[in-house]
Tab-separated table of C-alpha atoms in Angstrom:
chain	number	residue	atom	x	y	z
A	130	UNK	CA	-22.311	-14.542	5.429
A	131	UNK	CA	-22.987	-16.336	8.659
A	132	UNK	CA	-21.594	-19.585	7.325
A	133	UNK	CA	-18.492	-17.736	6.105
A	134	UNK	CA	-17.980	-16.196	9.546
A	135	UNK	CA	-18.374	-19.618	11.256
A	136	UNK	CA	-15.839	-21.116	8.893
A	137	UNK	CA	-13.382	-18.124	9.389
A	138	UNK	CA	-13.737	-18.335	13.116
A	139	UNK	CA	-12.937	-22.019	13.159
A	140	UNK	CA	-9.883	-21.580	10.855
A	141	UNK	CA	-8.553	-18.735	12.942
A	142	UNK	CA	-8.757	-20.642	16.251
A	143	UNK	CA	-6.690	-23.674	15.201
A	144	UNK	CA	-3.900	-22.967	17.706
A	145	UNK	CA	-4.105	-23.339	21.488
A	146	UNK	CA	-2.238	-20.056	21.959
A	147	UNK	CA	-5.036	-17.980	20.407
A	148	UNK	CA	-6.296	-15.369	22.897
A	149	UNK	CA	-8.756	-13.796	20.561
A	150	UNK	CA	-9.774	-13.882	16.930
A	151	UNK	CA	-12.250	-11.530	15.239
A	152	UNK	CA	-13.554	-12.098	11.710
A	153	UNK	CA	-15.730	-9.811	9.659
A	154	UNK	CA	-17.529	-9.634	6.351
A	155	UNK	CA	-18.700	-6.456	4.644
A	156	UNK	CA	-20.452	-5.827	1.288
A	157	UNK	CA	-22.380	-3.141	-0.405
A	158	UNK	CA	-23.879	-1.654	-3.528
A	159	UNK	CA	-23.645	2.002	-4.334
A	160	UNK	CA	-24.982	4.365	-6.915
A	161	UNK	CA	-23.972	8.019	-7.118
A	162	UNK	CA	-25.158	10.850	-9.307
A	163	UNK	CA	-23.405	14.114	-10.027
A	164	UNK	CA	-24.692	17.301	-11.590
A	165	UNK	CA	-22.378	20.293	-12.108
A	166	UNK	CA	-22.858	23.959	-12.885
A	167	UNK	CA	-20.626	23.462	-15.987
A	168	UNK	CA	-23.348	21.277	-17.533
A	169	UNK	CA	-21.906	17.928	-16.524
A	170	UNK	CA	-24.204	15.164	-15.242
A	171	UNK	CA	-23.478	11.439	-14.752
A	172	UNK	CA	-24.030	8.376	-12.615
A	173	UNK	CA	-21.777	5.557	-11.383
A	174	UNK	CA	-22.791	2.224	-9.902
A	175	UNK	CA	-20.486	-0.240	-8.175
A	176	UNK	CA	-20.373	-3.216	-5.782
A	177	UNK	CA	-17.824	-4.173	-3.178
A	178	UNK	CA	-17.149	-7.101	-0.826
A	179	UNK	CA	-14.458	-7.806	1.641
A	180	UNK	CA	-13.615	-10.059	4.602
A	181	UNK	CA	-10.786	-10.894	6.940
A	182	UNK	CA	-9.614	-11.815	10.391
A	183	UNK	CA	-7.531	-10.415	13.217
A	184	UNK	CA	-5.775	-12.946	15.448
A	185	UNK	CA	-3.939	-12.415	18.771
A	186	UNK	CA	-1.802	-15.102	20.411
A	187	UNK	CA	-0.461	-15.610	23.905
A	188	UNK	CA	3.346	-15.598	24.280
A	189	UNK	CA	4.725	-15.968	27.746
A	190	UNK	CA	3.289	-13.845	30.510
A	191	UNK	CA	2.918	-10.592	28.635
A	192	UNK	CA	3.484	-11.133	24.943
A	193	UNK	CA	0.462	-10.753	22.646
A	194	UNK	CA	1.587	-10.945	18.994
A	195	UNK	CA	-1.161	-9.972	16.573
A	196	UNK	CA	-1.695	-10.210	12.856
A	197	UNK	CA	-4.443	-9.848	10.293
A	198	UNK	CA	-5.378	-10.685	6.735
A	199	UNK	CA	-8.085	-8.899	4.713
A	200	UNK	CA	-9.119	-8.819	1.097
A	201	UNK	CA	-11.475	-6.568	-0.784
A	202	UNK	CA	-12.861	-6.596	-4.282
A	203	UNK	CA	-15.582	-5.587	-6.619
A	204	UNK	CA	-16.795	-9.185	-7.324
A	205	UNK	CA	-16.963	-12.168	-5.080
A	206	UNK	CA	-15.480	-14.509	-7.671
A	207	UNK	CA	-12.224	-12.532	-7.640
A	208	UNK	CA	-11.551	-13.207	-3.937
A	209	UNK	CA	-9.910	-16.200	-2.205
A	210	UNK	CA	-11.812	-18.539	0.056
A	211	UNK	CA	-12.773	-16.876	3.367
A	212	UNK	CA	-11.469	-19.837	5.368
A	213	UNK	CA	-8.071	-19.531	3.660
A	214	UNK	CA	-7.914	-15.844	4.522
A	215	UNK	CA	-8.612	-16.589	8.199
A	216	UNK	CA	-6.026	-19.333	8.214
A	217	UNK	CA	-3.471	-16.956	6.780
A	218	UNK	CA	-4.205	-14.450	9.569
A	219	UNK	CA	-3.425	-17.151	12.113
A	220	UNK	CA	-0.251	-18.121	10.278
A	221	UNK	CA	0.904	-14.525	10.191
A	222	UNK	CA	0.367	-14.271	13.949
A	223	UNK	CA	2.371	-17.433	14.577
A	224	UNK	CA	5.106	-15.883	12.417
A	225	UNK	CA	5.259	-13.015	14.943
A	226	UNK	CA	6.205	-15.231	17.874
A	227	UNK	CA	9.637	-14.362	19.258
A	228	UNK	CA	9.793	-10.948	17.671
A	229	UNK	CA	12.521	-8.553	18.861
A	230	UNK	CA	14.367	-5.521	17.692
A	231	UNK	CA	16.996	-6.033	15.069
A	232	UNK	CA	20.358	-4.309	15.035
A	233	UNK	CA	20.519	-0.773	13.674
A	234	UNK	CA	22.272	-0.646	10.333
A	235	UNK	CA	22.092	0.432	6.706
A	236	UNK	CA	20.846	-2.407	4.610
A	237	UNK	CA	18.477	-3.664	1.908
A	238	UNK	CA	14.708	-3.271	2.447
A	239	UNK	CA	12.193	-5.567	0.807
A	240	UNK	CA	8.580	-4.420	1.151
A	241	UNK	CA	5.671	-6.875	0.951
A	242	UNK	CA	3.040	-6.013	-1.752
A	243	UNK	CA	0.427	-5.408	0.911
A	244	UNK	CA	2.672	-2.852	2.742
A	245	UNK	CA	4.003	-0.877	-0.250
A	246	UNK	CA	0.921	1.330	-0.552
A	247	UNK	CA	1.869	3.211	2.654
A	248	UNK	CA	5.105	4.476	1.074
A	249	UNK	CA	3.430	5.778	-1.995
A	250	UNK	CA	0.485	7.174	-0.008
A	251	UNK	CA	3.060	9.347	1.708
A	252	UNK	CA	4.385	10.478	-1.649
A	253	UNK	CA	0.918	11.367	-2.987
A	254	UNK	CA	0.400	14.134	-0.438
A	255	UNK	CA	3.154	16.137	-2.210
A	256	UNK	CA	1.700	15.450	-5.647
A	257	UNK	CA	-1.575	17.424	-5.187
A	258	UNK	CA	-2.033	20.827	-6.648
A	259	UNK	CA	-3.402	21.950	-3.265
A	260	UNK	CA	-0.124	21.130	-1.539
A	261	UNK	CA	1.808	22.931	-4.229
A	262	UNK	CA	-0.332	26.083	-4.099
A	263	UNK	CA	-0.101	26.157	-0.304
A	264	UNK	CA	3.742	25.651	-0.298
A	265	UNK	CA	3.447	22.190	1.399
A	266	UNK	CA	5.044	20.042	-1.344
A	267	UNK	CA	8.699	19.092	-1.613
A	268	UNK	CA	8.006	18.195	-5.249
A	269	UNK	CA	6.488	21.593	-6.286
A	270	UNK	CA	9.208	22.567	-8.738
A	271	UNK	CA	10.256	19.049	-9.785
A	272	UNK	CA	8.003	18.378	-12.819
A	273	UNK	CA	10.157	16.940	-15.595
A	274	UNK	CA	12.928	16.130	-13.260
A	275	UNK	CA	14.288	12.832	-11.888
A	276	UNK	CA	12.733	12.153	-8.460
A	277	UNK	CA	13.303	8.384	-8.315
A	278	UNK	CA	15.308	5.568	-9.854
A	279	UNK	CA	14.735	4.470	-13.419
A	280	UNK	CA	12.834	1.321	-12.310
A	281	UNK	CA	10.052	3.536	-10.866
A	282	UNK	CA	7.106	4.057	-13.180
A	283	UNK	CA	3.816	4.983	-11.477
A	284	UNK	CA	0.553	5.216	-13.369
A	285	UNK	CA	-2.911	6.417	-12.179
A	286	UNK	CA	-5.290	4.079	-14.017
A	287	UNK	CA	-9.046	4.481	-13.365
A	288	UNK	CA	-9.861	2.005	-16.116
A	289	UNK	CA	-8.537	-1.168	-14.423
A	290	UNK	CA	-11.191	-3.856	-14.897
A	291	UNK	CA	-12.838	-4.451	-11.510
A	292	UNK	CA	-10.312	-2.247	-9.820
A	293	UNK	CA	-11.074	-0.911	-6.326
A	294	UNK	CA	-10.515	2.667	-7.477
A	295	UNK	CA	-11.904	2.356	-11.051
A	296	UNK	CA	-14.360	5.051	-12.154
A	297	UNK	CA	-15.847	6.757	-15.234
A	298	UNK	CA	-15.165	10.263	-13.881
A	299	UNK	CA	-13.772	11.942	-10.807
A	300	UNK	CA	-15.510	14.050	-8.165
A	301	UNK	CA	-15.689	17.074	-10.482
A	302	UNK	CA	-16.861	15.135	-13.518
A	303	UNK	CA	-13.390	15.063	-15.256
A	304	UNK	CA	-13.513	12.076	-17.621
A	305	UNK	CA	-11.443	9.095	-16.434
A	306	UNK	CA	-8.211	8.509	-18.306
A	307	UNK	CA	-4.861	6.813	-17.740
A	308	UNK	CA	-2.338	9.332	-16.294
A	309	UNK	CA	1.424	8.678	-16.044
A	310	UNK	CA	2.568	10.226	-12.780
A	311	UNK	CA	6.201	9.066	-12.728
A	312	UNK	CA	7.992	7.515	-15.710
A	313	UNK	CA	11.386	5.866	-15.258
A	314	UNK	CA	11.830	8.058	-12.230
A	315	UNK	CA	10.856	11.347	-13.879
A	316	UNK	CA	7.932	13.288	-12.414
A	317	UNK	CA	5.354	13.730	-15.238
A	318	UNK	CA	2.196	14.998	-13.664
A	319	UNK	CA	0.458	16.269	-10.540
A	320	UNK	CA	-3.132	15.714	-9.340
A	321	UNK	CA	-4.757	18.944	-10.385
A	322	UNK	CA	-8.448	19.772	-9.724
A	323	UNK	CA	-10.161	22.822	-11.361
A	324	UNK	CA	-10.069	25.012	-8.272
A	325	UNK	CA	-6.284	24.758	-7.598
A	326	UNK	CA	-5.623	24.541	-11.301
A	327	UNK	CA	-7.053	28.042	-11.699
A	328	UNK	CA	-4.984	29.297	-8.787
A	329	UNK	CA	-1.759	27.880	-10.247
A	330	UNK	CA	-2.734	28.476	-13.856
A	331	UNK	CA	-2.306	24.794	-14.486
A	332	UNK	CA	-4.541	22.643	-16.707
A	333	UNK	CA	-6.600	20.275	-14.596
A	334	UNK	CA	-5.823	16.567	-14.739
A	335	UNK	CA	-7.831	14.930	-12.006
A	336	UNK	CA	-8.436	15.849	-8.409
A	337	UNK	CA	-7.928	12.484	-6.821
A	338	UNK	CA	-6.225	9.101	-6.998
A	339	UNK	CA	-7.961	6.121	-8.648
A	340	UNK	CA	-5.895	2.958	-9.033
A	341	UNK	CA	-2.138	3.493	-8.475
A	342	UNK	CA	-0.273	0.959	-10.603
A	343	UNK	CA	3.501	0.353	-10.733
A	344	UNK	CA	5.110	-1.061	-13.787
A	345	UNK	CA	5.987	-4.660	-12.842
A	346	UNK	CA	9.322	-6.347	-12.794
A	347	UNK	CA	10.246	-9.995	-13.445
A	348	UNK	CA	10.610	-11.683	-10.073
A	349	UNK	CA	8.122	-12.500	-7.210
A	350	UNK	CA	8.702	-12.018	-3.546
A	351	UNK	CA	10.751	-15.221	-3.090
A	352	UNK	CA	12.956	-14.404	-5.985
A	353	UNK	CA	13.595	-10.857	-4.715
A	354	UNK	CA	14.387	-12.077	-1.220
A	355	UNK	CA	16.911	-14.469	-2.683
A	356	UNK	CA	18.521	-11.631	-4.675
A	357	UNK	CA	18.616	-9.401	-1.578
A	358	UNK	CA	20.510	-11.979	0.471
A	359	UNK	CA	20.492	-9.926	3.712
A	360	UNK	CA	18.412	-7.123	5.053
A	361	UNK	CA	14.817	-6.642	6.311
A	362	UNK	CA	11.559	-7.755	4.890
A	363	UNK	CA	8.734	-5.360	5.791
A	364	UNK	CA	5.207	-6.858	6.290
A	365	UNK	CA	3.493	-3.996	8.099
A	366	UNK	CA	3.836	-0.440	9.464
A	367	UNK	CA	3.617	0.752	13.097
A	368	UNK	CA	2.782	4.398	13.013
A	369	UNK	CA	5.257	7.167	12.154
A	370	UNK	CA	4.948	10.116	9.834
A	371	UNK	CA	6.037	11.655	6.543
A	372	UNK	CA	6.288	15.411	5.960
A	373	UNK	CA	4.944	16.392	2.452
A	374	UNK	CA	6.668	19.759	2.790
A	375	UNK	CA	10.186	18.420	3.275
A	376	UNK	CA	9.848	14.716	2.278
A	377	UNK	CA	11.435	13.620	5.545
A	378	UNK	CA	9.980	10.498	7.145
A	379	UNK	CA	10.274	8.221	10.154
A	380	UNK	CA	8.056	5.111	10.122
A	381	UNK	CA	7.907	2.168	12.429
A	382	UNK	CA	7.659	-1.316	11.002
A	383	UNK	CA	7.487	-4.998	11.677
A	384	UNK	CA	8.612	-7.888	9.548
A	385	UNK	CA	11.491	-10.327	9.343
A	386	UNK	CA	15.189	-10.309	8.916
A	387	UNK	CA	16.346	-11.572	5.566
A	388	UNK	CA	18.884	-14.365	6.173
A	389	UNK	CA	20.635	-16.134	3.357
A	390	UNK	CA	18.033	-14.950	0.880
A	391	UNK	CA	14.990	-16.212	2.880
A	392	UNK	CA	12.506	-14.847	5.428
A	393	UNK	CA	14.229	-15.255	8.803
A	394	UNK	CA	13.557	-14.222	12.391
A	395	UNK	CA	10.680	-11.820	13.103
A	396	UNK	CA	11.456	-8.223	14.144
A	397	UNK	CA	9.358	-5.377	15.448
A	398	UNK	CA	9.611	-1.948	17.065
A	399	UNK	CA	12.100	-0.754	14.490
A	400	UNK	CA	12.088	2.359	12.353
A	401	UNK	CA	13.197	3.501	8.917
A	402	UNK	CA	14.193	7.098	8.560
A	403	UNK	CA	15.220	9.353	5.680
A	404	UNK	CA	13.822	11.409	2.847
A	405	UNK	CA	11.276	10.251	0.276
A	406	UNK	CA	13.244	11.590	-2.692
A	407	UNK	CA	16.326	9.717	-1.490
A	408	UNK	CA	14.216	6.591	-0.834
A	409	UNK	CA	12.654	6.589	-4.345
A	410	UNK	CA	16.156	6.865	-5.742
A	411	UNK	CA	17.140	3.799	-3.776
A	412	UNK	CA	14.501	1.615	-5.385
A	413	UNK	CA	16.397	-1.084	-7.301
A	414	UNK	CA	13.800	-3.696	-8.150
A	415	UNK	CA	10.026	-4.129	-8.490
A	416	UNK	CA	8.206	-7.475	-8.334
A	417	UNK	CA	5.719	-9.049	-10.713
A	418	UNK	CA	3.122	-9.574	-7.928
A	419	UNK	CA	0.960	-6.450	-7.454
A	420	UNK	CA	-1.549	-6.474	-4.569
A	421	UNK	CA	-4.885	-6.982	-6.233
A	422	UNK	CA	-6.942	-6.226	-3.061
A	423	UNK	CA	-6.343	-2.504	-2.981
A	424	UNK	CA	-6.437	0.541	-5.205
A	425	UNK	CA	-2.787	0.792	-4.357
A	426	UNK	CA	-1.651	-2.016	-6.545
A	427	UNK	CA	1.941	-2.173	-5.349
A	428	UNK	CA	4.139	-5.246	-5.971
A	429	UNK	CA	7.136	-6.336	-3.886
A	430	UNK	CA	9.604	-3.427	-3.642
A	431	UNK	CA	13.352	-3.553	-3.056
A	432	UNK	CA	15.318	-0.561	-1.758
A	433	UNK	CA	19.081	-0.560	-1.154
A	434	UNK	CA	20.954	1.413	1.549
A	435	UNK	CA	18.025	2.122	3.828
A	436	UNK	CA	18.698	3.401	7.312
A	437	UNK	CA	17.221	1.038	9.997
A	438	UNK	CA	17.003	1.986	13.708
A	439	UNK	CA	16.684	-0.748	16.232
A	440	UNK	CA	19.015	-1.876	19.016
């Protein structure tokens, strides 16, 4: 690990504008055992390893653009070289130089695979039986109805080989199985544990998320940027909130303008606002490039008609 860190530190400092660069490595091995009053008993064992870097540059008297790159996995052989990850963190920071607010407008939004998980993480809060029972879900009465575009198919898959969220059973001992959550935009299933299942008189499915997988499309990021032509390419989020009761959201972001089908000038301190149901209906394309370093295995996402707030 020390040699990895030395190599990452060297790779992340290869620019005279670097103010600070921090690299880290983490790894672990875990065994858990569960015994339930219903007669269930079981054990699960797993490994994990991850590493990455955060780089801050100097820009003028006060500018301090920052970026990071991290990867995580179950097995070391599945991960890229640590030095390459640190170099990518530096490249991302350099990409932030000259960032400014873009012009407010309604336009196309392309979301990087590493950023897409935030959007669906906001949606998941409304898909739990607890939120439904406590009247905090805008999706409570939407099962079997269209809540997104036809290109949206979302599957909870705990059986992904070496997946970050893979498991044999959930926290209550419910056996792992593939569960369609949304199919072609239609809400199929909620996350239902036994406690709230009894309260709602619903049959339990599973109490928590495993690996969230979107059905892939045909193009990668570059191809989808070219198709978009103009708009904004989102690489990261800057705070904000989403209300699981109403579905309304306002989230800050950073990224780049899309100019002539390519990644253009960097932008920051901008917001997207709207309602999650509307946003899921505005999804027009999904990439073939899911993020393998997270249990939220989102590919590139393309939304049309998104409201951007800037200058």
